[in-house]
Amino acid sequence: MTNYLSLSIKEIHELLVEKKITPLLLVNEAIKRAENNDCNAFEYIDKDVFEIAKSLVEPEKDNLLWGMPFVIKDNISTKNVLTCASSNILDGYVPIFNATIIDKLIKKKAIPIAKTTMDELALGGSGTTGHKGATLNPYNNEHIIGGSSCGSAVAVSANIVPFSLGSDTGDSIRKPASYAGIVGFKPTWGRISRFGLFPFANSLDTLGFFTNNVEDCFILLDATTGYDKKDSTSIVNKIYENKIEIDNCIKTAAVNKTIRIAVIKEIIDSIKNKSIVNEFKNILEELEKIGINVNYVSIEKNILRTIFPTYFIISCAESVSNNANLDGLRFGKYSEAVTYQESVLKAREKGFSKYIKKRFIFGNYALLKENQEKLYLRAKKNRNRIIDIFNNIFMDNDIVFLPASPDIAPKINSIFDKDYFVSDEYLIADNHLIISNFTGSPSITIPAGFFDKMPFGFNLTGRIFEDKKLLNIAKIIEDIIKFKQKAKKI
Ligand code: GLN
């Protein structure tokens, strides 16, 4: 039997419009697949949505998201639906409002069927730190899927839904997308309202999508972008509200040799997996053949090595301040206590994992008056230095193109290898996706190939607000890579 949920949004839409399938059939199938999935991808599966699906009878021809099932990372507020960001401190928390992105998708009559597991409070990159334990890779359960948006990545990779929502503060959509063999897209910071997204590090946080193909990202960005009075950092400028669609001018631009792609040499040099490097170089050759200019650019290794520590200081500092409201009184379960301090202590003692406690302690340490200058402020200065370097690259190039990760998803028992965390492979080649959170740039990972039967992806980052151009170039590269054909062979 066809699994309709592995098709593209447009393909599913056509079948819905022709009444060959119904929203109810899709939702039934999606929920069945979610329940049978063995990767630990779900916090909550919402069976009340059958009623919604049943009520959708007359297809809306011009509304591509009509009746489309999807899933939501658990740090995005959903009215009357449990939302705990995979943290014990929020156990039992049921928001009284929807995030703006959810309201927009529901207005389009897309159907949210589940909340997905994540690294606790979105801090983390392994998909193993949430209160329900590790989320696993559907390609091979011995491997991680990566995080923090782990469950949302599984849901698309395992063809449970055609698209899912995630959030990306350092790489939390784009790295798991690489490990999952799917597309992961983070638009320009501010293009999608963050109202209702639990803030982690708000100067870096961006909502985004997992999909099976680049074209679906056009559809989803178009449906969810725009100024929102509930989020003062969302974009006001009307210029950016133009329809986001496939633009043949960009294909013509490629042929006319006006598209320029930058590759950062030191990042490629720091990748040990030569199969990934070779595959990447093959694609560069293909791009040059169709007229795209490929430019190798250099950034000093010493500067690249500072990306992760800079990110770590800023993200931990912002997160400790953003999560100060998790005191056991306002949200989650209340623990009997006499004083406010006692209540906070009890709630946090039980409510946070050891990993979160470590990161919050680090964030507090960086914000201590006596440490601010040498840690927090210094990190902010360095962030600006990195932004300047990147903006310089964008003066002569439209896109920065790199492998999303130096390797396939690691095996679950190898993720705590301390030597790895001080290597250039980690510091330089495994953390460069953070740069686009520093700059606020749109950035997308597309699936590229397989190594040892596990997928890996390539990443493209564009200038801020040039989401449309980025997606168009990603589409060109996606057509060259032909990942689906490769997937059939493994
Ligand atoms: N892995 C990074 C971290 O642990 C990124 C997390 C994210 O993007 N939410 O902070």
Short mmCIF file of C-alpha atoms and ligand atoms in Angstrom, two decimals:
data_model
loop_
_atom_site.label_atom_id
_atom_site.label_comp_id
_atom_site.label_asym_id
_atom_site.label_seq_id
_atom_site.Cartn_x
_atom_site.Cartn_y
_atom_site.Cartn_z
CA MET A 1 0.00 0.00 0.00
CA THR A 2 1.25 3.49 -0.79
CA ASN A 3 2.38 5.47 2.18
CA TYR A 4 0.98 8.84 1.22
CA LEU A 5 2.86 10.46 4.07
CA SER A 6 6.19 10.01 2.31
CA LEU A 7 5.03 12.17 -0.61
CA SER A 8 5.63 15.88 -1.05
CA ILE A 9 3.06 18.40 0.20
CA LYS A 10 2.03 19.15 -3.38
CA GLU A 11 1.61 15.49 -4.25
CA ILE A 12 -0.52 14.85 -1.17
CA HIS A 13 -2.51 18.00 -1.90
CA GLU A 14 -3.32 16.84 -5.42
CA LEU A 15 -4.60 13.51 -4.12
CA LEU A 16 -6.73 15.34 -1.54
CA VAL A 17 -8.18 17.68 -4.15
CA GLU A 18 -8.99 14.74 -6.43
CA LYS A 19 -10.63 13.12 -3.39
CA LYS A 20 -8.53 10.00 -3.84
CA ILE A 21 -7.59 10.35 -0.17
CA THR A 22 -9.07 12.26 2.78
CA PRO A 23 -7.60 14.11 5.76
CA LEU A 24 -9.08 11.38 7.94
CA LEU A 25 -7.21 8.67 6.06
CA LEU A 26 -3.97 10.65 6.38
CA VAL A 27 -4.43 11.31 10.09
CA ASN A 28 -5.34 7.68 10.74
CA GLU A 29 -2.23 6.50 8.95
CA ALA A 30 0.00 9.13 10.61
CA ILE A 31 -1.20 8.25 14.12
CA LYS A 32 -0.83 4.55 13.47
CA ARG A 33 2.71 5.06 12.23
CA ALA A 34 3.51 7.32 15.20
CA GLU A 35 2.25 4.71 17.67
CA ASN A 36 4.20 1.92 16.01
CA ASN A 37 7.42 3.89 15.71
CA ASP A 38 10.21 2.60 17.96
CA CYS A 39 12.52 5.63 18.02
CA ASN A 40 11.03 7.37 21.09
CA ALA A 41 9.99 10.40 19.07
CA PHE A 42 6.78 11.46 20.80
CA GLU A 43 5.86 13.25 23.99
CA TYR A 44 2.17 13.13 23.26
CA ILE A 45 -0.03 11.83 20.45
CA ASP A 46 -3.29 13.73 20.14
CA LYS A 47 -6.20 11.47 19.24
CA ASP A 48 -8.73 14.29 19.49
CA VAL A 49 -7.65 15.35 16.01
CA PHE A 50 -9.74 12.61 14.39
CA GLU A 51 -12.75 14.89 14.88
CA ILE A 52 -10.97 17.76 13.14
CA ALA A 53 -9.97 15.48 10.27
CA LYS A 54 -13.54 14.23 9.90
CA SER A 55 -14.82 17.80 9.69
CA LEU A 56 -12.60 18.56 6.69
CA VAL A 57 -14.70 17.43 3.77
CA GLU A 58 -14.46 19.92 0.94
CA PRO A 59 -10.83 20.30 -0.22
CA GLU A 60 -9.51 23.84 -0.71
CA LYS A 61 -7.79 23.86 -4.08
CA ASP A 62 -5.57 26.86 -3.43
CA ASN A 63 -4.59 25.89 0.08
CA LEU A 64 -1.71 23.43 -0.10
CA LEU A 65 -1.78 22.76 3.64
CA TRP A 66 -5.46 21.82 3.84
CA GLY A 67 -5.81 18.57 5.79
CA MET A 68 -2.04 18.03 6.01
CA PRO A 69 -0.92 16.25 9.22
CA PHE A 70 2.18 17.54 11.00
CA VAL A 71 3.96 17.31 14.36
CA ILE A 72 5.33 19.93 16.71
CA LYS A 73 8.48 20.14 18.80
CA ASP A 74 7.48 20.19 22.43
CA ASN A 75 8.87 23.66 23.18
CA ILE A 76 6.16 25.28 21.04
CA SER A 77 2.99 26.27 22.88
CA THR A 78 -0.14 24.41 21.92
CA LYS A 79 -3.43 25.47 23.51
CA ASN A 80 -4.93 22.79 25.75
CA VAL A 81 -2.25 20.29 24.70
CA LEU A 82 0.49 19.21 27.10
CA THR A 83 3.74 21.06 26.39
CA CYS A 84 6.70 20.26 28.60
CA ALA A 85 9.83 20.78 26.42
CA SER A 86 10.90 17.27 27.46
CA SER A 87 11.64 18.56 30.95
CA ASN A 88 10.33 17.22 34.25
CA ILE A 89 10.04 20.75 35.58
CA LEU A 90 7.19 21.35 33.14
CA ASP A 91 5.44 18.02 33.71
CA GLY A 92 1.71 18.52 33.36
CA TYR A 93 1.94 22.05 31.92
CA VAL A 94 -0.91 22.77 29.51
CA PRO A 95 -0.62 26.17 27.79
CA ILE A 96 -3.67 28.37 27.46
CA PHE A 97 -2.62 29.78 24.07
CA ASN A 98 -1.14 28.69 20.77
CA ALA A 99 2.18 29.90 19.42
CA THR A 100 1.61 32.17 16.43
CA ILE A 101 3.13 29.59 14.06
CA ILE A 102 0.55 27.05 15.28
CA ASP A 103 -2.34 29.49 14.85
CA LYS A 104 -1.19 30.19 11.30
CA LEU A 105 -0.95 26.51 10.37
CA ILE A 106 -4.29 25.67 11.99
CA LYS A 107 -5.89 28.55 10.11
CA LYS A 108 -4.63 26.84 6.95
CA LYS A 109 -6.34 23.67 8.25
CA ALA A 110 -3.15 21.69 8.66
CA ILE A 111 -3.65 19.10 11.43
CA PRO A 112 -1.20 18.82 14.36
CA ILE A 113 -1.19 15.19 15.46
CA ALA A 114 1.57 15.06 18.07
CA LYS A 115 4.18 16.79 20.19
CA THR A 116 7.72 15.49 19.71
CA THR A 117 10.59 14.66 22.02
CA MET A 118 13.58 16.99 22.25
CA ASP A 119 16.72 17.61 24.24
CA GLU A 120 15.51 19.09 27.51
CA LEU A 121 14.46 22.73 27.03
CA ALA A 122 16.23 22.62 23.60
CA LEU A 123 19.71 22.68 25.15
CA GLY A 124 21.76 19.87 23.65
CA GLY A 125 22.55 18.32 20.31
CA SER A 126 22.33 14.58 20.85
CA GLY A 127 18.61 13.98 21.27
CA THR A 128 19.40 11.98 24.40
CA THR A 129 18.82 14.48 27.23
CA GLY A 130 15.02 14.78 27.28
CA HIS A 131 13.09 13.35 30.26
CA LYS A 132 11.94 10.38 28.17
CA GLY A 133 15.48 9.31 27.35
CA ALA A 134 17.26 8.95 24.03
CA THR A 135 15.50 9.38 20.69
CA LEU A 136 16.92 7.02 18.08
CA ASN A 137 17.73 7.14 14.39
CA PRO A 138 15.17 5.36 12.19
CA TYR A 139 17.93 4.29 9.77
CA ASN A 140 19.61 2.36 12.57
CA ASN A 141 18.55 2.42 16.21
CA GLU A 142 22.13 2.12 17.43
CA HIS A 143 22.76 5.65 16.20
CA ILE A 144 21.47 8.96 17.53
CA ILE A 145 19.25 11.18 15.42
CA GLY A 146 20.81 14.33 16.88
CA GLY A 147 19.05 17.20 18.56
CA SER A 148 17.68 19.16 19.98
CA SER A 149 14.69 18.72 17.61
CA CYS A 150 15.10 14.92 17.66
CA GLY A 151 11.49 13.71 17.59
CA SER A 152 10.51 16.12 14.82
CA ALA A 153 13.42 14.85 12.71
CA VAL A 154 12.37 11.21 13.24
CA ALA A 155 8.75 12.01 12.33
CA VAL A 156 9.68 13.16 8.82
CA SER A 157 12.55 10.71 8.31
CA ALA A 158 10.28 7.77 9.22
CA ASN A 159 7.50 9.09 6.94
CA ILE A 160 5.08 9.61 9.81
CA VAL A 161 4.17 13.12 8.61
CA PRO A 162 5.20 15.14 5.54
CA PHE A 163 6.52 18.01 7.66
CA SER A 164 7.32 18.92 11.25
CA LEU A 165 8.23 21.97 13.31
CA GLY A 166 11.51 22.42 15.10
CA SER A 167 13.56 25.21 16.63
CA ASP A 168 17.18 26.04 15.90
CA THR A 169 19.43 28.00 18.28
CA GLY A 170 22.81 26.54 17.28
CA ASP A 171 21.97 23.87 14.69
CA SER A 172 19.06 21.98 16.24
CA ILE A 173 17.14 21.61 12.99
CA ARG A 174 19.97 21.48 10.48
CA LYS A 175 22.22 18.90 12.19
CA PRO A 176 19.49 16.31 12.91
CA ALA A 177 18.27 16.84 9.33
CA SER A 178 21.71 15.74 8.16
CA TYR A 179 21.63 12.64 10.38
CA ALA A 180 18.06 11.85 9.29
CA GLY A 181 18.42 12.17 5.51
CA ILE A 182 15.84 14.96 5.25
CA VAL A 183 15.64 18.71 4.66
CA GLY A 184 15.98 21.03 7.68
CA PHE A 185 15.38 24.76 7.19
CA LYS A 186 15.90 27.70 9.52
CA PRO A 187 14.69 30.98 7.92
CA THR A 188 16.12 34.42 8.64
CA TRP A 189 15.81 35.33 12.34
CA GLY A 190 12.59 37.31 12.74
CA ARG A 191 10.78 36.10 9.63
CA ILE A 192 8.66 33.73 11.69
CA SER A 193 7.17 35.05 14.92
CA ARG A 194 8.68 33.43 18.00
CA PHE A 195 5.59 34.12 20.08
CA GLY A 196 4.85 30.89 21.91
CA LEU A 197 8.27 29.34 21.38
CA PHE A 198 9.85 28.72 24.80
CA PRO A 199 12.88 30.98 24.66
CA PHE A 200 16.28 29.32 25.01
CA ALA A 201 18.69 31.96 23.71
CA ASN A 202 16.43 34.50 22.08
CA SER A 203 19.11 36.33 20.11
CA LEU A 204 19.72 33.03 18.28
CA ASP A 205 16.40 31.11 18.44
CA THR A 206 14.58 30.51 15.17
CA LEU A 207 11.56 28.38 14.35
CA GLY A 208 11.82 26.21 11.25
CA PHE A 209 10.87 23.02 9.46
CA PHE A 210 11.80 19.50 8.60
CA THR A 211 10.53 18.35 5.19
CA ASN A 212 11.18 15.73 2.52
CA ASN A 213 12.21 18.26 -0.10
CA VAL A 214 13.14 21.90 -0.63
CA GLU A 215 9.91 22.90 -2.35
CA ASP A 216 7.94 22.12 0.81
CA CYS A 217 10.03 24.72 2.64
CA PHE A 218 8.81 27.41 0.23
CA ILE A 219 5.21 26.44 1.03
CA LEU A 220 5.76 26.41 4.78
CA LEU A 221 7.72 29.65 4.98
CA ASP A 222 5.13 31.36 2.86
CA ALA A 223 2.38 30.17 5.20
CA THR A 224 4.07 31.15 8.44
CA THR A 225 6.20 34.25 7.81
CA GLY A 226 5.21 37.78 8.69
CA TYR A 227 5.08 40.49 11.31
CA ASP A 228 3.30 39.59 14.51
CA LYS A 229 2.42 42.22 17.05
CA LYS A 230 2.98 39.64 19.79
CA ASP A 231 6.68 39.39 18.84
CA SER A 232 8.38 42.77 18.51
CA THR A 233 11.38 41.15 16.82
CA SER A 234 9.34 39.77 13.94
CA ILE A 235 9.88 41.46 10.60
CA VAL A 236 7.83 44.53 9.73
CA ASN A 237 9.19 45.34 6.27
CA LYS A 238 6.63 44.54 3.58
CA ILE A 239 9.36 43.83 0.99
CA TYR A 240 10.04 40.56 2.71
CA GLU A 241 6.43 39.45 2.66
CA ASN A 242 6.49 38.73 -1.12
CA LYS A 243 5.38 35.27 -2.05
CA ILE A 244 8.16 32.80 -1.48
CA GLU A 245 8.16 30.55 -4.49
CA ILE A 246 10.34 28.82 -7.02
CA ASP A 247 11.95 31.47 -9.14
CA ASN A 248 13.20 30.43 -12.55
CA CYS A 249 15.31 33.59 -12.74
CA ILE A 250 17.71 31.93 -10.33
CA LYS A 251 18.13 28.95 -12.66
CA THR A 252 18.83 31.41 -15.45
CA ALA A 253 21.29 33.22 -13.18
CA ALA A 254 23.16 29.94 -12.70
CA VAL A 255 23.44 29.46 -16.44
CA ASN A 256 24.57 33.07 -16.78
CA LYS A 257 27.33 32.45 -14.26
CA THR A 258 26.10 35.04 -11.77
CA ILE A 259 25.59 32.75 -8.78
CA ARG A 260 28.58 32.60 -6.48
CA ILE A 261 29.05 29.96 -3.83
CA ALA A 262 31.71 30.13 -1.11
CA VAL A 263 33.31 27.06 0.44
CA ILE A 264 35.35 27.57 3.61
CA LYS A 265 38.59 25.72 3.04
CA GLU A 266 39.59 25.18 6.68
CA ILE A 267 36.25 23.55 7.46
CA ILE A 268 36.61 21.08 4.60
CA ASP A 269 40.22 20.39 5.69
CA SER A 270 39.01 19.51 9.21
CA ILE A 271 36.67 16.75 8.03
CA LYS A 272 38.15 13.28 8.48
CA ASN A 273 35.49 11.30 6.63
CA LYS A 274 36.91 11.42 3.12
CA SER A 275 33.83 9.86 1.53
CA ILE A 276 31.81 12.87 2.63
CA VAL A 277 34.51 15.25 1.38
CA ASN A 278 34.70 13.45 -1.98
CA GLU A 279 30.95 13.49 -2.41
CA PHE A 280 30.97 17.19 -1.57
CA LYS A 281 33.70 17.89 -4.13
CA ASN A 282 31.77 15.91 -6.76
CA ILE A 283 28.79 18.15 -6.24
CA LEU A 284 30.99 21.25 -6.48
CA GLU A 285 32.18 20.01 -9.88
CA GLU A 286 28.59 19.46 -10.99
CA LEU A 287 27.72 22.98 -9.89
CA GLU A 288 30.59 24.44 -11.84
CA LYS A 289 29.43 22.51 -14.89
CA ILE A 290 26.05 24.28 -14.83
CA GLY A 291 27.73 27.69 -14.50
CA ILE A 292 27.77 28.30 -10.75
CA ASN A 293 30.97 29.94 -9.51
CA VAL A 294 32.61 28.09 -6.65
CA ASN A 295 35.05 30.14 -4.56
CA TYR A 296 37.24 28.68 -1.85
CA VAL A 297 37.58 31.23 0.95
CA SER A 298 39.72 31.09 4.10
CA ILE A 299 39.00 31.83 7.75
CA GLU A 300 41.85 31.37 10.23
CA LYS A 301 41.51 28.14 12.18
CA ASN A 302 42.11 30.06 15.40
CA ILE A 303 38.99 32.09 14.74
CA LEU A 304 36.92 29.08 13.72
CA ARG A 305 37.92 27.37 16.98
CA THR A 306 36.24 30.20 18.90
CA ILE A 307 32.77 29.63 17.39
CA PHE A 308 31.71 26.94 19.83
CA PRO A 309 32.97 28.52 23.08
CA THR A 310 31.50 31.86 22.02
CA TYR A 311 28.16 30.21 21.32
CA PHE A 312 28.31 28.24 24.54
CA ILE A 313 28.80 31.32 26.70
CA ILE A 314 26.10 33.37 24.97
CA SER A 315 23.54 30.55 24.77
CA CYS A 316 24.02 29.43 28.38
CA ALA A 317 23.87 33.02 29.64
CA GLU A 318 20.70 33.80 27.73
CA SER A 319 19.12 30.48 28.65
CA VAL A 320 19.63 30.89 32.37
CA SER A 321 17.95 34.25 32.23
CA ASN A 322 15.10 33.04 29.97
CA ASN A 323 14.40 30.00 32.14
CA ALA A 324 14.43 31.89 35.44
CA ASN A 325 10.62 31.63 35.42
CA LEU A 326 10.83 27.85 35.93
CA ASP A 327 10.56 28.12 39.68
CA GLY A 328 8.00 25.41 40.42
CA LEU A 329 5.25 27.93 41.09
CA ARG A 330 4.19 29.32 37.78
CA PHE A 331 4.43 26.17 35.67
CA GLY A 332 4.56 22.44 36.21
CA LYS A 333 4.00 20.51 39.40
CA TYR A 334 4.11 22.38 42.70
CA SER A 335 6.21 20.93 45.51
CA GLU A 336 5.07 21.61 49.06
CA ALA A 337 7.32 24.35 50.50
CA VAL A 338 7.35 27.08 53.17
CA THR A 339 9.40 29.76 51.43
CA TYR A 340 9.79 30.79 47.79
CA GLN A 341 13.47 29.75 47.91
CA GLU A 342 12.55 26.33 49.19
CA SER A 343 9.99 25.88 46.43
CA VAL A 344 12.49 26.89 43.73
CA LEU A 345 15.12 24.61 45.17
CA LYS A 346 12.81 21.61 45.33
CA ALA A 347 11.38 22.14 41.87
CA ARG A 348 14.76 22.61 40.20
CA GLU A 349 16.47 19.85 42.13
CA LYS A 350 13.95 17.31 40.81
CA GLY A 351 12.86 19.09 37.65
CA PHE A 352 16.16 19.64 35.83
CA SER A 353 18.55 16.95 34.65
CA LYS A 354 22.21 17.06 35.59
CA TYR A 355 23.07 18.31 32.11
CA ILE A 356 20.72 21.30 32.31
CA LYS A 357 21.98 22.15 35.79
CA LYS A 358 25.54 22.21 34.47
CA ARG A 359 24.63 24.55 31.63
CA PHE A 360 22.66 26.87 33.88
CA ILE A 361 25.50 27.02 36.38
CA PHE A 362 27.83 27.87 33.53
CA GLY A 363 25.45 30.57 32.28
CA ASN A 364 25.19 32.09 35.74
CA TYR A 365 28.96 31.99 36.11
CA ALA A 366 29.39 33.90 32.84
CA LEU A 367 26.91 36.51 34.01
CA LEU A 368 28.44 37.09 37.46
CA LYS A 369 29.50 40.70 37.73
CA GLU A 370 33.16 39.79 38.16
CA ASN A 371 33.11 37.45 35.12
CA GLN A 372 30.99 39.43 32.69
CA GLU A 373 33.85 41.30 31.08
CA LYS A 374 36.03 38.27 30.50
CA LEU A 375 33.28 35.84 29.51
CA TYR A 376 29.90 37.21 28.44
CA LEU A 377 30.96 40.56 26.98
CA ARG A 378 34.04 39.06 25.37
CA ALA A 379 31.87 36.38 23.75
CA LYS A 380 29.51 39.04 22.41
CA LYS A 381 32.45 40.95 20.92
CA ASN A 382 33.73 37.78 19.29
CA ARG A 383 30.27 37.04 17.92
CA ASN A 384 30.40 40.43 16.18
CA ARG A 385 33.86 39.67 14.84
CA ILE A 386 32.58 36.42 13.32
CA ILE A 387 29.54 38.20 11.88
CA ASP A 388 31.87 40.74 10.22
CA ILE A 389 33.95 37.96 8.67
CA PHE A 390 30.84 36.25 7.34
CA ASN A 391 29.36 39.48 6.01
CA ASN A 392 32.60 40.01 4.14
CA ILE A 393 32.24 36.61 2.51
CA PHE A 394 28.69 37.56 1.53
CA MET A 395 29.98 40.70 -0.22
CA ASP A 396 31.32 38.44 -2.98
CA ASN A 397 29.17 35.34 -2.59
CA ASP A 398 25.47 34.51 -2.48
CA ILE A 399 25.75 31.32 -0.48
CA VAL A 400 28.15 29.53 1.85
CA PHE A 401 28.07 25.83 1.05
CA LEU A 402 29.49 23.12 3.35
CA PRO A 403 28.87 19.59 4.63
CA ALA A 404 26.36 20.05 7.50
CA SER A 405 28.35 17.73 9.73
CA PRO A 406 31.76 16.07 9.38
CA ASP A 407 30.24 12.62 9.71
CA ILE A 408 27.12 10.48 9.83
CA ALA A 409 25.14 10.26 13.10
CA PRO A 410 27.38 8.77 15.79
CA LYS A 411 26.53 5.58 17.62
CA ILE A 412 24.78 6.28 20.88
CA ASN A 413 27.60 4.77 22.95
CA SER A 414 30.26 6.99 21.35
CA ILE A 415 28.81 10.44 22.00
CA PHE A 416 30.63 11.06 25.25
CA ASP A 417 34.15 10.71 23.85
CA LYS A 418 35.95 13.57 25.61
CA ASP A 419 38.90 13.65 23.18
CA TYR A 420 36.52 14.45 20.34
CA PHE A 421 35.32 17.65 22.00
CA VAL A 422 38.75 19.24 21.83
CA SER A 423 39.52 18.15 18.26
CA ASP A 424 39.39 20.43 15.21
CA GLU A 425 36.92 18.03 13.68
CA TYR A 426 34.51 18.96 16.48
CA LEU A 427 35.39 22.60 17.03
CA ILE A 428 35.71 23.55 13.37
CA ALA A 429 33.80 21.05 11.23
CA ASP A 430 31.04 20.03 13.64
CA ASN A 431 29.98 23.46 14.87
CA HIS A 432 30.10 25.82 11.91
CA LEU A 433 26.29 25.79 11.54
CA ILE A 434 26.22 28.06 14.60
CA ILE A 435 27.57 30.92 12.47
CA SER A 436 24.19 31.46 10.84
CA ASN A 437 22.57 31.77 14.27
CA PHE A 438 25.14 34.47 15.09
CA THR A 439 24.29 36.33 11.86
CA GLY A 440 20.56 35.49 11.77
CA SER A 441 21.00 34.13 8.23
CA PRO A 442 18.63 31.68 6.57
CA SER A 443 20.22 28.25 6.41
CA ILE A 444 19.15 24.88 5.06
CA THR A 445 20.47 21.33 5.20
CA ILE A 446 19.60 19.06 2.30
CA PRO A 447 20.24 15.32 2.18
CA ALA A 448 23.31 14.46 0.13
CA GLY A 449 24.29 10.81 0.35
CA PHE A 450 25.06 7.76 2.43
CA PHE A 451 28.07 6.40 4.26
CA ASP A 452 27.81 2.98 5.93
CA LYS A 453 24.10 2.99 5.08
CA MET A 454 23.59 6.14 7.16
CA PRO A 455 22.64 9.49 5.58
CA PHE A 456 24.59 12.75 5.61
CA GLY A 457 23.62 16.22 4.40
CA PHE A 458 25.06 19.41 2.95
CA ASN A 459 24.25 22.87 4.22
CA LEU A 460 23.67 26.18 2.46
CA THR A 461 23.57 29.52 4.25
CA GLY A 462 22.48 32.77 2.62
CA ARG A 463 22.38 36.50 3.34
CA ILE A 464 19.75 37.64 5.82
CA PHE A 465 16.34 38.07 4.23
CA GLU A 466 17.46 36.24 1.09
CA ASP A 467 15.51 33.14 2.06
CA LYS A 468 13.95 32.92 -1.36
CA LYS A 469 17.29 32.96 -3.15
CA LEU A 470 18.68 30.42 -0.68
CA LEU A 471 15.78 28.04 -1.23
CA ASN A 472 16.03 28.39 -5.00
CA ILE A 473 19.73 27.57 -5.01
CA ALA A 474 19.06 24.68 -2.61
CA LYS A 475 16.48 23.38 -5.08
CA ILE A 476 19.05 23.47 -7.90
CA ILE A 477 21.53 21.52 -5.76
CA GLU A 478 18.83 19.10 -4.60
CA ASP A 479 18.03 18.31 -8.24
CA ILE A 480 21.70 17.59 -8.91
CA ILE A 481 22.16 15.39 -5.83
CA LYS A 482 19.11 13.16 -6.49
CA PHE A 483 19.10 11.82 -2.93
CA LYS A 484 15.92 9.77 -3.36
CA GLN A 485 17.57 7.69 -6.07
CA LYS A 486 20.57 7.11 -3.79
CA ALA A 487 18.23 6.10 -0.96
CA LYS A 488 16.63 3.41 -3.10
CA LYS A 489 20.00 1.76 -3.54
CA ILE A 490 20.89 1.31 0.12
N1 GLN B 1 23.55 21.77 20.25
C1 GLN B 1 23.40 23.15 20.56
C2 GLN B 1 23.26 23.34 22.04
O1 GLN B 1 23.33 22.40 22.75
C3 GLN B 1 22.22 23.73 19.79
C4 GLN B 1 20.89 23.61 20.44
C5 GLN B 1 19.79 24.22 19.63
O2 GLN B 1 19.97 24.68 18.48
N2 GLN B 1 18.63 24.32 20.25
O3 GLN B 1 23.14 24.43 22.53
#
